[in-house]
Short mmCIF file of C-alpha atoms and ligand atoms in Angstrom, two decimals:
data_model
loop_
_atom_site.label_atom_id
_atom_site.label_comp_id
_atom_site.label_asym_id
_atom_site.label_seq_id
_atom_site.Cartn_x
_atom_site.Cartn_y
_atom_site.Cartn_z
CA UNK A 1 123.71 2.11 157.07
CA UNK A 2 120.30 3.83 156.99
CA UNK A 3 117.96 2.47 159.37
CA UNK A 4 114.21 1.75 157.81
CA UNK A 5 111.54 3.94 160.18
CA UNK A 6 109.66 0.97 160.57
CA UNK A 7 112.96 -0.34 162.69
CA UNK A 8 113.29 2.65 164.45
CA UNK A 9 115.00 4.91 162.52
CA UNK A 10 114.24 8.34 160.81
CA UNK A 11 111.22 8.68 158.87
CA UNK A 12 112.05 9.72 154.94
CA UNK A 13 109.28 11.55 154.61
CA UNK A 14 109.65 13.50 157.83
CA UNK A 15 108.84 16.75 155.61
CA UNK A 16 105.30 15.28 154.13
CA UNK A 17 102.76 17.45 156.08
CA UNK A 18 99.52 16.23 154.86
CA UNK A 19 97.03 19.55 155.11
CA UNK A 20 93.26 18.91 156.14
CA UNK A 21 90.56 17.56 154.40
CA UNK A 22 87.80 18.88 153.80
CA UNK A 23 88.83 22.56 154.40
CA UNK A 24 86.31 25.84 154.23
CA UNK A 25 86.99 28.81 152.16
CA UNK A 26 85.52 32.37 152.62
CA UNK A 27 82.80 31.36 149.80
CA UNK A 28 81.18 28.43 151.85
CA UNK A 29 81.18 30.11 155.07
CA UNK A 30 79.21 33.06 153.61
CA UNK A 31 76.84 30.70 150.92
CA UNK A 32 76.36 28.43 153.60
CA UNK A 33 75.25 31.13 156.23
CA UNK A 34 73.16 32.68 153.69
CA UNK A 35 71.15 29.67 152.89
CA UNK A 36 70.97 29.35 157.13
CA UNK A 37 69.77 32.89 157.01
CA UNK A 38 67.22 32.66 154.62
CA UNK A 39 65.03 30.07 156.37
CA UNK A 40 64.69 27.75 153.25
CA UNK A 41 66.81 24.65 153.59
CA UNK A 42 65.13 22.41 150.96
CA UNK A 43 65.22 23.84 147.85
CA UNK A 44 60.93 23.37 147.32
CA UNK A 45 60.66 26.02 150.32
CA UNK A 46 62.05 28.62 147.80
CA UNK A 47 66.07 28.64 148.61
CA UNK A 48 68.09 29.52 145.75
CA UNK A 49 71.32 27.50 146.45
CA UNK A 50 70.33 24.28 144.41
CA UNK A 51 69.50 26.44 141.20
CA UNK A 52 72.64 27.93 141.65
CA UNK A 53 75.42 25.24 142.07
CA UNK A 54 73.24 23.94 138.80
CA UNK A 55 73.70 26.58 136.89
CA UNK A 56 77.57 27.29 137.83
CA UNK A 57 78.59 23.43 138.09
CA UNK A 58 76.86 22.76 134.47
CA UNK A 59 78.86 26.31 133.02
CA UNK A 60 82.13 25.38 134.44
CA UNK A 61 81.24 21.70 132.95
CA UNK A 62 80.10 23.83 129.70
CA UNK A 63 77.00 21.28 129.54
CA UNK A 64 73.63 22.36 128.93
CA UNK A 65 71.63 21.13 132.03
CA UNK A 66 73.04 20.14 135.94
CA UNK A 67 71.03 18.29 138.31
CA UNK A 68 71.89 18.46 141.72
CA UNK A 69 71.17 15.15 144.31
CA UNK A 70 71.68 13.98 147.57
CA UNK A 71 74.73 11.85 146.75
CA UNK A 72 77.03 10.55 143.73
CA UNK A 73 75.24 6.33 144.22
CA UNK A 74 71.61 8.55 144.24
CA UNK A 75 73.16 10.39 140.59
CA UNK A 76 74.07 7.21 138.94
CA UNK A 77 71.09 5.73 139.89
CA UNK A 78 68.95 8.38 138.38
CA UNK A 79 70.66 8.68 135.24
CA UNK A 80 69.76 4.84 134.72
CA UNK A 81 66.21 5.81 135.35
CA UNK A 82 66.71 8.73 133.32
CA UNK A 83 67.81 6.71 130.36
CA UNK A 84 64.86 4.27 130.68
CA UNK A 85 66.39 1.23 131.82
CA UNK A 86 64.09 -1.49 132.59
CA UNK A 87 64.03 -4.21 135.17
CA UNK A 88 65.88 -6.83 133.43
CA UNK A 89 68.08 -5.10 131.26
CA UNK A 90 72.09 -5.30 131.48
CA UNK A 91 74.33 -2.59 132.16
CA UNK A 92 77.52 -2.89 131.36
CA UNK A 93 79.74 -2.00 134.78
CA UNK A 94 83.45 -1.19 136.00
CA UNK A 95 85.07 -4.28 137.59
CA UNK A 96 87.67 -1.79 139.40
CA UNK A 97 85.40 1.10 141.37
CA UNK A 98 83.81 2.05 144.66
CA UNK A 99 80.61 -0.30 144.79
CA UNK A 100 78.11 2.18 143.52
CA UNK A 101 79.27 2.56 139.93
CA UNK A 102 77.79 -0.91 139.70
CA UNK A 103 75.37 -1.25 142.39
CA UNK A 104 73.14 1.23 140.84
CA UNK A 105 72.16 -1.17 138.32
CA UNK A 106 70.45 -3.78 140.41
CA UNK A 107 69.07 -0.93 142.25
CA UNK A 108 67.15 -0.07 139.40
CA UNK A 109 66.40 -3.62 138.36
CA UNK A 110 68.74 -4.01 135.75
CA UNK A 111 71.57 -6.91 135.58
CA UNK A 112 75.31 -5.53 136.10
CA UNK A 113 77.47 -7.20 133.52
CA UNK A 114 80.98 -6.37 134.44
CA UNK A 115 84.01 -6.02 132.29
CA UNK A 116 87.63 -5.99 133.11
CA UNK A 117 89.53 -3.12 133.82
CA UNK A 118 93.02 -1.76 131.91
CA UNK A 119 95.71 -1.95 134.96
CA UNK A 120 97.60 0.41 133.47
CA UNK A 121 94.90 2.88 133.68
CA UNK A 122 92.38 1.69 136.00
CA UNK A 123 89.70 2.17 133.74
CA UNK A 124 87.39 -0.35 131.36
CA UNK A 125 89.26 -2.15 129.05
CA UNK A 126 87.74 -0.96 125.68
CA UNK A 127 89.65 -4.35 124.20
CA UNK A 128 86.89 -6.11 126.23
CA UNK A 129 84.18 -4.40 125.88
CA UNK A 130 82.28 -6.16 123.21
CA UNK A 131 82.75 -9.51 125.03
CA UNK A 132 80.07 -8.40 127.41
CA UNK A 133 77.71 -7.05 125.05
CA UNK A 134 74.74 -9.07 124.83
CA UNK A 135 71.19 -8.51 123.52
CA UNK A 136 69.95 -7.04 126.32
CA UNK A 137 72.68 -4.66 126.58
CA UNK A 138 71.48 -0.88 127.04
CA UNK A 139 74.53 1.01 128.52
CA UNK A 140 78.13 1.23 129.87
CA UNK A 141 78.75 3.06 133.04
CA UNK A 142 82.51 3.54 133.10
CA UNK A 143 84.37 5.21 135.94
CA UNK A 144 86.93 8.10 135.46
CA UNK A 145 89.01 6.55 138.28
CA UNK A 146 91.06 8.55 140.28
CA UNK A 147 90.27 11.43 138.50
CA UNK A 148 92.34 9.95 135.00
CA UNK A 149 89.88 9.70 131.98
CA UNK A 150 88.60 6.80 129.95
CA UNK A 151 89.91 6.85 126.81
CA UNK A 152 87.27 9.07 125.05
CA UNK A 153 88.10 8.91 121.16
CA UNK A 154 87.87 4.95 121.61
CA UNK A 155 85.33 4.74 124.23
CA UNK A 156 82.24 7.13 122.25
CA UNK A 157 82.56 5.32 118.83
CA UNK A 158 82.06 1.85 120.36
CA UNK A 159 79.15 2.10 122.60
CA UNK A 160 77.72 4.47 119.40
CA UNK A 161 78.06 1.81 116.91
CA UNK A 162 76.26 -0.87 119.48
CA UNK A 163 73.73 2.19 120.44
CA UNK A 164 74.31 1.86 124.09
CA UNK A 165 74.12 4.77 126.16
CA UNK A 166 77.25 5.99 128.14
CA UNK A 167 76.74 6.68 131.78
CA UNK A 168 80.56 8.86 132.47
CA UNK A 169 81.04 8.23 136.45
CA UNK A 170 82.74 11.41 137.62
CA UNK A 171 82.71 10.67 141.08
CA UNK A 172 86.24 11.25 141.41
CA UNK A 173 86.97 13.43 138.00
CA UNK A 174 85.76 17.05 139.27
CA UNK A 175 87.66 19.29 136.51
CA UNK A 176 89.18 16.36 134.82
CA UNK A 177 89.35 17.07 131.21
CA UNK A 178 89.86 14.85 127.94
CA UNK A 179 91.04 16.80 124.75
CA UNK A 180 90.10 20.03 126.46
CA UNK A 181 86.78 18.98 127.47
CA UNK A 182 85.29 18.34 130.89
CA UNK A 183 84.81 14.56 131.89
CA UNK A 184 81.40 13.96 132.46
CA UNK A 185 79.90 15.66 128.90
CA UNK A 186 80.71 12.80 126.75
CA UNK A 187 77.95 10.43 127.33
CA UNK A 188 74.47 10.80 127.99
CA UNK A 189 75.13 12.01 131.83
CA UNK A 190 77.74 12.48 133.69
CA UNK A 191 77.26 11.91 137.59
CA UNK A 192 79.78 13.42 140.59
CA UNK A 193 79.67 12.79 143.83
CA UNK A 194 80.51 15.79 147.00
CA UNK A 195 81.09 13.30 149.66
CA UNK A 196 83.27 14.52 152.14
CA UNK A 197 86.99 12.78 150.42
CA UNK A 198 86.19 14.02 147.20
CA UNK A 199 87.83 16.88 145.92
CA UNK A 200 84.46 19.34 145.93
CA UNK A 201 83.04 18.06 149.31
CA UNK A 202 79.91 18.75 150.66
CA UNK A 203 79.49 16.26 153.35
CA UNK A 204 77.24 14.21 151.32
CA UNK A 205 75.73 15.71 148.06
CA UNK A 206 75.89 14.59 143.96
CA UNK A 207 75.02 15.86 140.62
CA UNK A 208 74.44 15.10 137.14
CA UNK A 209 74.91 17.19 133.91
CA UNK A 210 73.71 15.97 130.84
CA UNK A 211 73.54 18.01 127.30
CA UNK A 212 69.62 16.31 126.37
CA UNK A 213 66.93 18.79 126.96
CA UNK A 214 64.69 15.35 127.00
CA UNK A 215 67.05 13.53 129.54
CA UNK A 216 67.71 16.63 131.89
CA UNK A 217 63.58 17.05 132.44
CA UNK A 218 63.22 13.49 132.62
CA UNK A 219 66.02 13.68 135.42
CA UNK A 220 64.37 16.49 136.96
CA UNK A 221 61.31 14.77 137.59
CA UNK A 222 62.45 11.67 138.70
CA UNK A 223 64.81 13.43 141.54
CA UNK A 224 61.54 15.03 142.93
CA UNK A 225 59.55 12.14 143.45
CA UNK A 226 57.65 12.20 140.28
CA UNK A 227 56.43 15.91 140.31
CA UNK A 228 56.41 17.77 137.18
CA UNK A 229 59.66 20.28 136.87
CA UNK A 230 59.75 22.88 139.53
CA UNK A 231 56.57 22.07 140.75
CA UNK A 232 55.73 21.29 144.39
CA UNK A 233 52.60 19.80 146.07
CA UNK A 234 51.13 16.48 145.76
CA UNK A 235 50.97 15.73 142.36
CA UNK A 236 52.90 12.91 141.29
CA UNK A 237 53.52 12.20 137.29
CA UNK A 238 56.19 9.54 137.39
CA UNK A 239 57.26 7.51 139.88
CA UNK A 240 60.43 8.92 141.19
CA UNK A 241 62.24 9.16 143.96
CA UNK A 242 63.54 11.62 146.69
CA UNK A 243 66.91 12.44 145.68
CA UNK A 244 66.70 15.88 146.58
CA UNK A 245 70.23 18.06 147.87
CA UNK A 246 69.32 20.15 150.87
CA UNK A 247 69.78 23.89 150.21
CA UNK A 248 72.73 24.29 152.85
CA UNK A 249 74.89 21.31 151.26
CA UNK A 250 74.67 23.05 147.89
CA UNK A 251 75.57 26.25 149.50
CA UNK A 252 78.15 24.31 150.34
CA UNK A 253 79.48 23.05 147.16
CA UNK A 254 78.65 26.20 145.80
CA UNK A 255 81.82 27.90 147.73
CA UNK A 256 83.89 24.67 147.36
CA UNK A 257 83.80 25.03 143.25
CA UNK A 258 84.95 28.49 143.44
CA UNK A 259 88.49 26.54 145.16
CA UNK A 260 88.58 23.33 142.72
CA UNK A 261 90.68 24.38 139.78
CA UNK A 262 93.41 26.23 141.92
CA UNK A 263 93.87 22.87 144.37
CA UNK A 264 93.63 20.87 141.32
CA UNK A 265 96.65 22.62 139.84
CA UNK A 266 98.59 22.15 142.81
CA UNK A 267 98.00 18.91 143.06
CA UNK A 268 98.75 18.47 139.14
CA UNK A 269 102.23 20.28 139.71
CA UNK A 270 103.28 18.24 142.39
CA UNK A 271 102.29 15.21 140.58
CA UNK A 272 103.88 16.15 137.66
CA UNK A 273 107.24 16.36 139.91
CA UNK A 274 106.55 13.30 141.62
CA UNK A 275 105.83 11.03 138.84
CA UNK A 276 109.30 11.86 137.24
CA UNK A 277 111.06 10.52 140.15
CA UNK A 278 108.36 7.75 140.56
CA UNK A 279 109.11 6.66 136.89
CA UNK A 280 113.10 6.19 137.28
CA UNK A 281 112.05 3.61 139.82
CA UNK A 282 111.93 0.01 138.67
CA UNK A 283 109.32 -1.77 140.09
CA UNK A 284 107.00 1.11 140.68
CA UNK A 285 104.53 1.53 137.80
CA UNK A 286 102.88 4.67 137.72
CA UNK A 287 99.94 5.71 134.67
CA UNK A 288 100.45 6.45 131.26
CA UNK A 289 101.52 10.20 130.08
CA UNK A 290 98.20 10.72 127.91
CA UNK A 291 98.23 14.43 126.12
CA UNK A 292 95.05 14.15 125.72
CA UNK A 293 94.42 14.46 129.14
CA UNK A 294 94.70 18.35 129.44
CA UNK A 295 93.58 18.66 132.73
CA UNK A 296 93.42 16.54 135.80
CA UNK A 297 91.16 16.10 138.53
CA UNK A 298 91.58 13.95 141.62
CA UNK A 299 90.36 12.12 144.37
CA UNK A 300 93.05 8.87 144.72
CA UNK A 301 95.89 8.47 143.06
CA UNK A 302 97.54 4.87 142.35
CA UNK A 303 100.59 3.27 141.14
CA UNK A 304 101.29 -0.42 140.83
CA UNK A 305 104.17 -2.48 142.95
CA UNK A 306 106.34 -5.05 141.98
CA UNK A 307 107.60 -7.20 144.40
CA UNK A 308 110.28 -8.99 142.23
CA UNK A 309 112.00 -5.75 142.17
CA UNK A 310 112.01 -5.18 145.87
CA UNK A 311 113.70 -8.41 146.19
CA UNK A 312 110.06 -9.94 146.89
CA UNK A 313 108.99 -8.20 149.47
CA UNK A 314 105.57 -8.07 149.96
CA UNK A 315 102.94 -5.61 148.79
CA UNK A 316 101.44 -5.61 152.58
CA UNK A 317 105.29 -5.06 154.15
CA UNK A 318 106.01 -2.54 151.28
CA UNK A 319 103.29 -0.69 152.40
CA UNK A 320 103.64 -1.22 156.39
CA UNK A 321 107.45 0.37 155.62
CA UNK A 322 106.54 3.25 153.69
CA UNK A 323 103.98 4.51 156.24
CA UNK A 324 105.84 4.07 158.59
CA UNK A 325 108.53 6.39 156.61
CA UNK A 326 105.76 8.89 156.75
CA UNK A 327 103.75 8.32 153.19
CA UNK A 328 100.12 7.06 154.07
CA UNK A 329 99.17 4.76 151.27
CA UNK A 330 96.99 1.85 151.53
CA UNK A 331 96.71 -1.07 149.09
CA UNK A 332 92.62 -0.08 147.77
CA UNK A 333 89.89 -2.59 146.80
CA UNK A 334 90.55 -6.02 148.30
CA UNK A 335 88.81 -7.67 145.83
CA UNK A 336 87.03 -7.21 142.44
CA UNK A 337 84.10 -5.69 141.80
CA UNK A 338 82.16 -9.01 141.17
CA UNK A 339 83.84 -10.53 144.37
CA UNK A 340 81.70 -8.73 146.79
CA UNK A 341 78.68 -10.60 148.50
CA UNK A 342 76.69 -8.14 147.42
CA UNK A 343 76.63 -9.54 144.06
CA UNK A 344 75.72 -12.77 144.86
CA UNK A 345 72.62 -14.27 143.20
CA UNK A 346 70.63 -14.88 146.12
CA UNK A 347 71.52 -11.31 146.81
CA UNK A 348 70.92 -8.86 143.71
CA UNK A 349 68.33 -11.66 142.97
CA UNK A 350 65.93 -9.91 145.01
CA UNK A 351 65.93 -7.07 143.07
CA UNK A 352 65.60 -8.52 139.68
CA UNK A 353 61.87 -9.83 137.79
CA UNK A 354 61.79 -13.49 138.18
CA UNK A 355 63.67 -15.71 136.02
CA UNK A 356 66.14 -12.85 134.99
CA UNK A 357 69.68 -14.59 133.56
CA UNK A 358 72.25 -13.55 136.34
CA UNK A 359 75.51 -14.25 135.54
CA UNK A 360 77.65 -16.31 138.28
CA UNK A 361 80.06 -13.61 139.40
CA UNK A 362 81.42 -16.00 141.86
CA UNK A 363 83.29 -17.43 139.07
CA UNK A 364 84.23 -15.00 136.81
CA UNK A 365 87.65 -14.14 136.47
CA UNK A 366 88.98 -10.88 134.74
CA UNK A 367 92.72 -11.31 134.30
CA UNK A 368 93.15 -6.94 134.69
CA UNK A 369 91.41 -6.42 137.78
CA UNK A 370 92.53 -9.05 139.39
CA UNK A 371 95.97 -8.36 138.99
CA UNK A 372 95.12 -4.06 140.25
CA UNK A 373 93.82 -5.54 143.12
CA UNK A 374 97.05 -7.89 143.87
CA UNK A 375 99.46 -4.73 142.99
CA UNK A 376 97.76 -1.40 143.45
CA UNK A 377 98.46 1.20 146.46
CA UNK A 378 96.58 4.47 146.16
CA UNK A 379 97.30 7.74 147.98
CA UNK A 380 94.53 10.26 148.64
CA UNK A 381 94.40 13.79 146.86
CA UNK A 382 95.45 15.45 150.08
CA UNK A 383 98.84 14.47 149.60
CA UNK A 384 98.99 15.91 146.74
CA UNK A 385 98.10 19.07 148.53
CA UNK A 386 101.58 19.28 150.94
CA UNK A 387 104.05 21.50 150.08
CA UNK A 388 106.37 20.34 146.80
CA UNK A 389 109.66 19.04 149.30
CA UNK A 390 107.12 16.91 151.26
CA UNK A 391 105.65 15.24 147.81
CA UNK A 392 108.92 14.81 146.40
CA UNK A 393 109.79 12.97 149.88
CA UNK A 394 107.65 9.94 148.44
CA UNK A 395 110.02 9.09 145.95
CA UNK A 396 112.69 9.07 148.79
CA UNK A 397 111.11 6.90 150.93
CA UNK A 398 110.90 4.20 147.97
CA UNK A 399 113.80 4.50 147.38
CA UNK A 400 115.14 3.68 150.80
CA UNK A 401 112.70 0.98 151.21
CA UNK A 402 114.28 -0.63 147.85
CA UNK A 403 117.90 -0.20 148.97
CA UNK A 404 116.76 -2.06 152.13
CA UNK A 405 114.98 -4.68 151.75
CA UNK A 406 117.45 -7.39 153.31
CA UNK A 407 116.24 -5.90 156.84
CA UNK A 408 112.39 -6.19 155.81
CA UNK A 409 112.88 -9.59 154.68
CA UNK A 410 112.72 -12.53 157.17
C1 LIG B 501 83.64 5.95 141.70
C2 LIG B 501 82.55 6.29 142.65
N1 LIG B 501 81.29 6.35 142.19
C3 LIG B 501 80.26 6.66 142.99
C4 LIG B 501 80.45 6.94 144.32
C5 LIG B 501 79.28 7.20 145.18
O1 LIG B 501 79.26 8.45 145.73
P1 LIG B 501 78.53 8.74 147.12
O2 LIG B 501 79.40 8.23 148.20
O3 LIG B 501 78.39 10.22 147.12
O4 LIG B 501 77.20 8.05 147.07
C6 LIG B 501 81.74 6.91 144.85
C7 LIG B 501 81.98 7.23 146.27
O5 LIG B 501 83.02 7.09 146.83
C8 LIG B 501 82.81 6.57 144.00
O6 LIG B 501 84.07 6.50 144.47
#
């Protein structure tokens, strides 16, 4: 009999070696020394780094304008204020995402309205989407999570024929594509964040590309506290904010680009490999096959667990077993979007013109997320990053888990 590594014996997945993350390339180390060199570390002193990570991050995104910011919750944030949301307006929001794809809203003094999420995907449920349109809808912000896209050719159509703007969240989609098109161009911004896990890292650091002439200067202003486009001094036209990217973190990013679409095929190829094994095994759900997704880009990636075909065994145990086997997974967001305190009325209340309508989040119920956040377990892109034998060591280690349950079992 095999003995389970959590009992002692070998781990399946002795072979995953999980490289480094973040990791330099010849690129930053030079960018980033140059920007050191040349004494200008905010782009106002003069540096050139910002206006160049624009102007290559908006070509490779073939969009018109890029604006780069201090981080991917400061992007989203200023497309809102880009788009002209007012306090008291509702954005529609992912239930399923990292706290700042809905966030943002309040923080601008708009109501979050949140809809469910597809748990086959992990993305907005476009079957609910007009449920939470009201008439003070303005916008969607939807999430590319994981790096998988919306569902574009259903997605555009329905937030045009309610004239919503579409904020695309991209924080985890760098080089994603849809139908041969970047993620990120669809709607009226996309916004990306370079936090250190992502999969173009700059420490901290964001962006946002739009196509709008009128949105892109709009955007520009409002990320230098007000001042008129590439203007410095003390005169203030709008009342912005600082969301400025220092010169050495887009020096940074800079190099990093020049790296993302040769990881990103590696880690395509060995997920391609890896989700045919993952498929053949019942109880282990992995996303839908979508051609129209023509490239991917990552930053997670998930796959749903069902106990009742691991003889019941827990999600928690499942996932104490496999890393011990040597495949670190984890089981994501605890909770819903609309769970966390943060939401609270007496919380996002603060932020909101008297008397605004706040829905009760504390008892909403979404059927989708709720059910992601009882089955998901994610894996970070890094793994996807170790050589092919270690990735396809995964699917062993489920496996072995599976034929063993009886000893996991009390
Ligand atoms: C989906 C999503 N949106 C936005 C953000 C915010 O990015 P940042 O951490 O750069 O503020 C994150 C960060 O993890 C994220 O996962």
């Amino acid at each position: 009999m095999v003995e389970l590594a959590i009992h002692g014996g070998p781990a399946a997945a002795e072979a995953l070696e999980i490289p480094e993350w973040p990791t330099m390339n010849e690129a930053s180390e030079q960018y980033v020394q140059e920007a050191l060199d040349s004494g200008h570390w905010c782009r106002n002193a003069g540096g050139e780094f910002c206006d160049r990570l624009e102007a290559e991050f908006a070509a490779y995104h073939d969009a018109k304008h890029a604006v780069a910011v201090c981080n991917g919750t400061a992007a989203i944030e200023l497309a809102l204020l880009a788009c002209g949301v007012e306090p008291g307006d509702e954005v529609i929001v992912p239930s399923y995402s990292f706290i700042a794809s809905a966030s943002a809203v309040p923080a601008v003094g708009a109501v979050p309205r949140f809809v469910d999420t597809d748990p086959r995907t992990y993305n907005i449920d476009v079957d609910h989407l007009e449920d939470v349109i009201t008439d003070r809808t303005v916008g969607v912000i939807g999430v590319h999570f994981a790096g998988y896209p919306m569902d574009m050719d259903r997605l555009i159509p329905l937030v045009e024929s309610h004239d919503l703007f579409l904020i695309e969240d991209a924080a985890h989609a760098q080089g994603s594509e849809w139908n041969g098109e970047k993620v990120g161009t669809f709607g009226e911004f996309g916004t990306f964040s370079f936090q250190e896990s992502k999969s173009l890292p700059s420490g901290e650091g964001g962006i946002v590309v739009t196509d709008d002439d009128v949105l892109a200067e709009r955007a520009r202003i409002l990320h230098n506290i007000g001042r008129e486009q590439g203007t410095t001094g003390y005169r203030h036209y709008r009342m912005g904010r600082n969301y400025r990217l220092s010169e050495i973190q887009a020096a940074l990013a800079l190099g990093q680009l020049e790296k993302l679409d040769a990881e990103n095929r590696i880690r395509e190829e060995n997920e391609r490999r890896l989700l045919e094994e993952l498929e053949a095994i019942p109880g282990i759900e992995t996303k839908p096959r979508d051609e129209r997704i023509t490239a991917r880009g990552y930053c997670l990636e998930n796959f749903r667990y069902d106990p009742d075909a691991f003889d019941g065994l827990s999600r928690d145990r499942f996932i104490e077993a496999l890393n011990a086997e040597g495949v670190p997974v984890g089981d994501g967001y605890e909770m819903p979007m609309y769970r966390q305190p943060a939401f609270f009325r007496n919380e996002i209340g603060r932020l909101l013109p008297d008397g605004t309508d706040i829905p009760d989040y504390r008892h909403l119920h979404l059927p989708g997320v709720e059910e992601l956040c009882r089955t998901n377990v994610s894996y970070n892109h890094k793994v996807l990053l170790a050589d092919a034998e270690g990735v396809q060591s995964i699917a062993t280690a489920i496996r072995k888990i599976q034929d063993n349950t009886d000893t996991l079992i009390e």
